[in-house]
Coordinates of C-alpha atoms and ligand atoms in Angstrom, one line a residue:
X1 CA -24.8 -5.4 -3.5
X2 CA -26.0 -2.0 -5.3
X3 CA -22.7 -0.3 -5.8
X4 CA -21.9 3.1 -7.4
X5 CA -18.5 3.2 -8.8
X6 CA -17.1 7.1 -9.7
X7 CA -13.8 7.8 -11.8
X8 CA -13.3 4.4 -14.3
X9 CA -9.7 5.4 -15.2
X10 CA -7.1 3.2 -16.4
X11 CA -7.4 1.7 -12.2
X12 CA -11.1 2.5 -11.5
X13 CA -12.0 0.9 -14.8
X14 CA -10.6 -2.4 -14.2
X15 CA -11.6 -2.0 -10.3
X16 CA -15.5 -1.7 -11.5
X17 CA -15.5 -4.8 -13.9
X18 CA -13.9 -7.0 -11.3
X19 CA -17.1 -5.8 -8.7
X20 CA -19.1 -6.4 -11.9
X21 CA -18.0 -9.6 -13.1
X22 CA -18.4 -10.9 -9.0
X23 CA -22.2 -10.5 -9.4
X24 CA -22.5 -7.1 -7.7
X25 CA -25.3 -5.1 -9.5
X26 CA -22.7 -2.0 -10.2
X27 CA -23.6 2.0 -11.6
X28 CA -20.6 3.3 -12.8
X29 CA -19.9 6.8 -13.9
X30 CA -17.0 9.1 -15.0
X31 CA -17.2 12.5 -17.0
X32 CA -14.9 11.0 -19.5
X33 CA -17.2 9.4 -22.3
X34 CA -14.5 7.4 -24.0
X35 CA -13.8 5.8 -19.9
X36 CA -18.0 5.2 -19.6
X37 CA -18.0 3.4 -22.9
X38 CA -15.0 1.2 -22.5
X39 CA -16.6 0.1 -19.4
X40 CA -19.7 -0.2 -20.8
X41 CA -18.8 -2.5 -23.4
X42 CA -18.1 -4.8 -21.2
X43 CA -21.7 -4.9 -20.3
X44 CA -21.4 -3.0 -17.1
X45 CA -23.8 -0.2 -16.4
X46 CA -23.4 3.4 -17.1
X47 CA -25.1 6.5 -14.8
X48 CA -26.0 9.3 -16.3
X49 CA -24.7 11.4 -13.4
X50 CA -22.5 10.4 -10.3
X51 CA -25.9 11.5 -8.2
X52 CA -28.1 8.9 -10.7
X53 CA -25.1 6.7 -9.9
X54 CA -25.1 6.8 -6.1
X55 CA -29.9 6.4 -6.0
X56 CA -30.1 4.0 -3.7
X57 CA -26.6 2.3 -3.7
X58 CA -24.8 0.5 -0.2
X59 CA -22.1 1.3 -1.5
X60 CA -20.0 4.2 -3.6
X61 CA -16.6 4.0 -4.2
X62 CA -14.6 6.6 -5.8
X63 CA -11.0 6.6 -7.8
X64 CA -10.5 10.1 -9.0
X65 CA -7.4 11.8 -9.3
X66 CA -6.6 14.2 -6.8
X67 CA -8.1 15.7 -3.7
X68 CA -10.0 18.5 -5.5
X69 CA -11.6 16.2 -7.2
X70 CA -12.8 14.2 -4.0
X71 CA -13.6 17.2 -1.8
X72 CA -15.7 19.2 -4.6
X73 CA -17.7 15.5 -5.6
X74 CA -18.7 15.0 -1.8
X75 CA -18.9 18.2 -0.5
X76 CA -19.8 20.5 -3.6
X77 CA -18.3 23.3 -5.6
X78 CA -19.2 26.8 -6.8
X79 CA -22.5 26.4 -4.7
X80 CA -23.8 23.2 -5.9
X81 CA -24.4 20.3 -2.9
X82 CA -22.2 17.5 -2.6
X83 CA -22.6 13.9 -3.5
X84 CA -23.0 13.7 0.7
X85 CA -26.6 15.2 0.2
X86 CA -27.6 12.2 -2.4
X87 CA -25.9 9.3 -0.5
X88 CA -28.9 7.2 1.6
X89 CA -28.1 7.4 5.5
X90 CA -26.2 4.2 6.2
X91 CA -24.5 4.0 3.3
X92 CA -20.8 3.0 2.9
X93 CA -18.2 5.1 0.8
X94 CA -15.1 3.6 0.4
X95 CA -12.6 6.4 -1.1
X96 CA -9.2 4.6 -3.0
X97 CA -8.1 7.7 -4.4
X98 CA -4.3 8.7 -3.6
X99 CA -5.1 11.9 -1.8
X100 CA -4.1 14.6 1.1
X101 CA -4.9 13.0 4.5
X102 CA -6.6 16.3 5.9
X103 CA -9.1 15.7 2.5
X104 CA -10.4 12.4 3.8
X105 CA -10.4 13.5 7.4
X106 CA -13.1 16.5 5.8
X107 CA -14.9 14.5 4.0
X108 CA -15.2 11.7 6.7
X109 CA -16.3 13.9 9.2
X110 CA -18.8 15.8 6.8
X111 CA -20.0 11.7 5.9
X112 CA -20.3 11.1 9.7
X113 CA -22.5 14.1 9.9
X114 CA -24.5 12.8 7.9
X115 CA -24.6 9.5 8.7
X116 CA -22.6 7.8 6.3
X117 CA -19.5 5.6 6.9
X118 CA -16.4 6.5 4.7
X119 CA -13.0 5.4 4.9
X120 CA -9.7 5.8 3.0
X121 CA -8.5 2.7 1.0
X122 CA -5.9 4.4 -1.3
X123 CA -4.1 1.2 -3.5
X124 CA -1.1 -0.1 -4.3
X125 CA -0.1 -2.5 -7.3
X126 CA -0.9 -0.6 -10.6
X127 CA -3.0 -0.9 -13.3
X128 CA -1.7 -4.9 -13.8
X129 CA -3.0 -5.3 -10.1
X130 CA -6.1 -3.7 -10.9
X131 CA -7.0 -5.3 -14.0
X132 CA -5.4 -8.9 -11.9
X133 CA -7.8 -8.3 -8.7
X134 CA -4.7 -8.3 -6.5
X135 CA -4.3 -4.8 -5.5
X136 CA -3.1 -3.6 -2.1
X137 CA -5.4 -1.7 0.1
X138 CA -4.4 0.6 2.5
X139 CA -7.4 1.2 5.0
X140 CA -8.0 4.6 7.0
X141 CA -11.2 4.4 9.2
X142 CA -12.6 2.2 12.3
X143 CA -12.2 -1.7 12.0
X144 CA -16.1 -1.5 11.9
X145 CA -15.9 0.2 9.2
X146 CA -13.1 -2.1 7.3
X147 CA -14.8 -5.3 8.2
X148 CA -18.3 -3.4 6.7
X149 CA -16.0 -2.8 3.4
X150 CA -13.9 -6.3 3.1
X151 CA -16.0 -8.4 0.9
X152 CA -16.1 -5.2 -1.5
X153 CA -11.9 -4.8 -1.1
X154 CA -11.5 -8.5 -1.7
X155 CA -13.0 -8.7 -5.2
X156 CA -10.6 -5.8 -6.4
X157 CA -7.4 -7.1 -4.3
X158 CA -5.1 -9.4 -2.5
X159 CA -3.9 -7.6 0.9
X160 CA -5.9 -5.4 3.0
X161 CA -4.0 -3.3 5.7
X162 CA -5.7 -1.6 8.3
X163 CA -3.2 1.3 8.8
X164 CA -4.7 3.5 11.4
X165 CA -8.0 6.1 11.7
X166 CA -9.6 7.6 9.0
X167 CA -7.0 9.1 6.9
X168 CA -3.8 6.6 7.5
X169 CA -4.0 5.0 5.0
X170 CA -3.2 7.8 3.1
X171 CA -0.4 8.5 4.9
X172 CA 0.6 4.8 4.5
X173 CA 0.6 5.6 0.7
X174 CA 2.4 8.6 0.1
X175 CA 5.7 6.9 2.4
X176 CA 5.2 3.9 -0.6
X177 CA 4.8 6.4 -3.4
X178 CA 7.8 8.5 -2.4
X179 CA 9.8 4.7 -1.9
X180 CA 8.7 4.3 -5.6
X181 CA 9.4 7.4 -7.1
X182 CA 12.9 7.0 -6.0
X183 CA 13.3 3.9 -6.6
X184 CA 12.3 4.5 -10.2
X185 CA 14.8 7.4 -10.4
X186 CA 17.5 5.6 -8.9
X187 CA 17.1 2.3 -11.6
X188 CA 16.6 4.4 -14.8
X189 CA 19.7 6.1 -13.9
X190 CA 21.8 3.0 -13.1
X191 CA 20.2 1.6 -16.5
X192 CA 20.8 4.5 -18.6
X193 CA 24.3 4.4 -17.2
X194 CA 24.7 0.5 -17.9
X195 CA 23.1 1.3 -21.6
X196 CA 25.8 4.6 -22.0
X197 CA 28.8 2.1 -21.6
X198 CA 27.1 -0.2 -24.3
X199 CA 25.8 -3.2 -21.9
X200 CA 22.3 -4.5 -23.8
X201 CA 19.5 -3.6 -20.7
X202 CA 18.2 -6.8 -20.4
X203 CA 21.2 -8.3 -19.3
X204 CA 21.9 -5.6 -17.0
X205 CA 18.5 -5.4 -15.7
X206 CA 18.6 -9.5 -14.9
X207 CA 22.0 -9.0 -13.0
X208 CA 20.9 -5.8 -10.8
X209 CA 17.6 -8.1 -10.2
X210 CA 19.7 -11.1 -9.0
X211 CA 21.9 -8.8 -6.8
X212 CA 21.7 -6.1 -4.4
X213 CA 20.4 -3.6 -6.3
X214 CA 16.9 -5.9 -7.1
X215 CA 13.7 -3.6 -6.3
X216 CA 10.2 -3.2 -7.9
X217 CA 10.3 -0.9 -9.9
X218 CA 13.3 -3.0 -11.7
X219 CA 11.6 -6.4 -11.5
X220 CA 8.0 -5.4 -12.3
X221 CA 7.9 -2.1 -14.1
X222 CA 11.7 -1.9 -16.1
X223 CA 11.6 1.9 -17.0
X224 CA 13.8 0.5 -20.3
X225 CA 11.9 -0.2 -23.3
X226 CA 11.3 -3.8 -24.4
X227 CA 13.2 -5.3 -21.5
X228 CA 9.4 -6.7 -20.0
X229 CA 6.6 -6.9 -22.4
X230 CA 3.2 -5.7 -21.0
X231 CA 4.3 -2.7 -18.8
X232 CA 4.1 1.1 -19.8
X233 CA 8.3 1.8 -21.2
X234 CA 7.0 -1.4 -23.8
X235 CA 4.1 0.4 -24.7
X236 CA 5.5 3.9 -25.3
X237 CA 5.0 4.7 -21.5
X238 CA 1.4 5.2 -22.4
X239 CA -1.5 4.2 -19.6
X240 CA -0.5 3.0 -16.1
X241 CA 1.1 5.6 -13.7
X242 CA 0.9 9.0 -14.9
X243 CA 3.6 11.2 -14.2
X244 CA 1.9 13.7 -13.3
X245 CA 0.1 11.8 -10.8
X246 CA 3.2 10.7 -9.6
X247 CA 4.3 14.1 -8.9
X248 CA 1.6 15.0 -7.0
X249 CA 2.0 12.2 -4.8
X250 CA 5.5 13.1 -4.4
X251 CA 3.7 16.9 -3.3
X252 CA 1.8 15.0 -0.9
X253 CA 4.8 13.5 0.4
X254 CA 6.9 17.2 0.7
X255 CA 3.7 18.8 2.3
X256 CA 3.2 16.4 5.0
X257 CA 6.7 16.4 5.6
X258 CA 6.6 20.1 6.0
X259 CA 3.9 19.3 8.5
X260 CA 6.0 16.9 10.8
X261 CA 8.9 18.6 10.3
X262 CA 10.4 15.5 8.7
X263 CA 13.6 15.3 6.6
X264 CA 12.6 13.5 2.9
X265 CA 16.2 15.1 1.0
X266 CA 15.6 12.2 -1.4
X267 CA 11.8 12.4 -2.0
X268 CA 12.4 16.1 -2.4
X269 CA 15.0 15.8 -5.5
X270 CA 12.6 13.4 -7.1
X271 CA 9.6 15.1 -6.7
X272 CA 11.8 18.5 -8.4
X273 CA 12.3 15.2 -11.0
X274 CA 9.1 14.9 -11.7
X275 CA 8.1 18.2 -12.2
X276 CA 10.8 19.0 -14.6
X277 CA 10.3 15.9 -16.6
X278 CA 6.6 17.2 -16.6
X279 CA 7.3 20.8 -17.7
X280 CA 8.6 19.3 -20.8
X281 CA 5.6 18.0 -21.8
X282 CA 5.9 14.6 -20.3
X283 CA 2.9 14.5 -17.8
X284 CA 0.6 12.0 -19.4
X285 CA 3.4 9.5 -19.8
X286 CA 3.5 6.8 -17.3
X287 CA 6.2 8.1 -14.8
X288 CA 9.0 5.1 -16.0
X289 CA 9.7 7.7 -19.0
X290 CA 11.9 9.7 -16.2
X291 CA 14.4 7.7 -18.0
X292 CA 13.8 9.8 -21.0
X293 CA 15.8 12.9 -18.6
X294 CA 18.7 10.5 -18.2
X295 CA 19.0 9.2 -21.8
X296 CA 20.2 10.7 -25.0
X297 CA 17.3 11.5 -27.3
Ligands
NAD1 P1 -6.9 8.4 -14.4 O1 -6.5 9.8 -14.7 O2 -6.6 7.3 -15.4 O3 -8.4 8.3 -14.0 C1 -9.1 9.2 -13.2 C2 -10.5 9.3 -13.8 O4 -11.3 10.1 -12.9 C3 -10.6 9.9 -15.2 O5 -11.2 9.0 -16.1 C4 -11.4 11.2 -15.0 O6 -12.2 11.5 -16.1 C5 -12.3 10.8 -13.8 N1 -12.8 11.9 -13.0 C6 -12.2 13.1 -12.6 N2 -13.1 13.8 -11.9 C7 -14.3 13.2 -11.9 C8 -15.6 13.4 -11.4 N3 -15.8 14.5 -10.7 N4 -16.6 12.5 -11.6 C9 -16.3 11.4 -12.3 N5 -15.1 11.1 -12.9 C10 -14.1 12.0 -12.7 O7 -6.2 8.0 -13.0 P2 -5.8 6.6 -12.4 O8 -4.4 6.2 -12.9 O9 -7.0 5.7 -12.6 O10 -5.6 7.0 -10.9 C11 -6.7 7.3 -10.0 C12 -6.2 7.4 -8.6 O11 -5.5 6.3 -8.2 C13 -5.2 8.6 -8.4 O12 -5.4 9.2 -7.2 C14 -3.8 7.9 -8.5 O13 -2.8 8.6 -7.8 C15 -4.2 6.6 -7.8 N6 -3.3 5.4 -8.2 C16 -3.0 5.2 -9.5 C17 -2.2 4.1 -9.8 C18 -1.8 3.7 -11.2 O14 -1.0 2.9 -11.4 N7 -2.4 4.4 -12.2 C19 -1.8 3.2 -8.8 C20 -2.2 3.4 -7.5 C21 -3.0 4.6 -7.2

């Protein structure tokens, strides 16, 4: 299938090769040059533009940041057209982006307009999901439309959820994100406690996992370095998660809360986390270095 991939960051990257290396006849694009040559040296193909991208393709899928970024690529900004007005009628855009519900419910129903299917797929399972091909997919839009984007989802993941009507599957996400950003909290703070009394983290972090207090965020992404190899706290918390990206997934979380007039104390405090641990210049680290607030330098 002729797809056009947009946004080949450290997940849309790895998301694009594995559509590559299945034998789909992919244009990728992203406005960062150093992200287009990565990708292209591993011989997939690289789009001048995301509108040379899209010519022609079935299929355009998009992992971009944050809902600005979706809503000004489809629908346009500072009076320039949208992607929408260069997608071919019949087309399919699957958007796996972690952003506002109301932004994919826009979008979709400017798509429809037009002709064009789109559904939410946010993801779950990181950048070692991504690269693995066993991500999570959390699907907002008709099961027409799901069963029209399952052979795509299945090259780049494991489980496919259908949570609900266009936009769901956003809200599907942001419950998980806020669950992780917690959770993250909570274990770097029962870790940098174990670490202040002089247990070694490793052996602390294989007792918590073997007892009550075992979660993911323990077991697959230790915040402490050199307790896992091959996640971000080994690697000087760079790539994987941003924590800035975190946080604005925990704002997504608050906001919708707001909305529904739900109570989220926790989700609250950790977004407020976040954004601290960001104004001290932390936002590009992945978001495990929230340890680094509950550590001695
Ligand atoms: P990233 O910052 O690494 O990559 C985003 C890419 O989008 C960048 O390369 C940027 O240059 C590009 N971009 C921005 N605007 C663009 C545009 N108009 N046209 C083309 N390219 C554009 O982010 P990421 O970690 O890959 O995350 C992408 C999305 O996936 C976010 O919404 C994030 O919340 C979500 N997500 C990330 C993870 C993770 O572990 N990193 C996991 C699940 C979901």
């Amino acid at each position: 299938m002729k797809i056009a991939f947009i946004g080949l960051g450290n997940m849309g990257g790895p998301m694009a090769l594995n559509l590559h290396k299945a034998g789909h006849e992919v244009q990728a694009f992203d406005l960062s040059q150093p992200a287009c040559a990565k990708l292209a040296a591993d011989g997939v193909a690289i789009a001048a533009s995301a509108t040379a991208a899209a010519q022609g393709a079935e299929a355009i899928i998009t992992m971009l940041p944050a809902s600005q970024h979706v809503e000004a690529l489809f629908l346009g900004s500072n009076g320039q057209p949208g992607l929408l007005a260069n997608i071919a009628k019949g087309a399919l855009v699957i958007d796996s982006s972690t952003i506002a519900a109301a932004t994919s419910q826009k979008v979709a129903k400017a798509a429809e307009a037009s002709g064009i299917d789109f559904i939410d797929a946010p993801v779950s399972g990181g950048t070692g999901g991504a690269i693995a091909g066993t991500l999570t997919f959390m699907v907002g839009g008709s099961t027409a439309q799901l069963e029209r984007a399952r052979p795509l989802l299945e090259k780049m993941g494991a489980n496919i959820f259908h949570a609900g009507a266009v936009g769901a599957g956003q809200t599907a996400k942001i419950c998980n994100n806020m669950l992780l950003g917690i959770l993250m909290v909570g274990t770097s703070e029962a870790i940098a406690l174990g670490v202040a009394n002089g247990l070694d983290p490793k052996v602390l972090s294989e007792i918590m996992r073997r007892s009550s207090g075992g979660n993911w965020a323990l077991e697959k992404y230790n915040p402490y370095p050199g307790v896992q190899d091959n996640v971000p706290s080994s690697k000087g918390y760079a790539g994987g998660f941003g924590t800035d990206l975190m946080l604005k997934d925990l704002g997504l979380a608050q906001e919708n809360a707001a909305a529904v007039k739900a109570a989220t104390p926790l989700g609250g405090l950790a977004r407020n986390l976040y954004a601290t641990h960001s104004l001290s210049g932390h936002g590009a680290l992945d978001f495990s270095s929230i340890i680094k607030i509950l550590q001695k330098p």
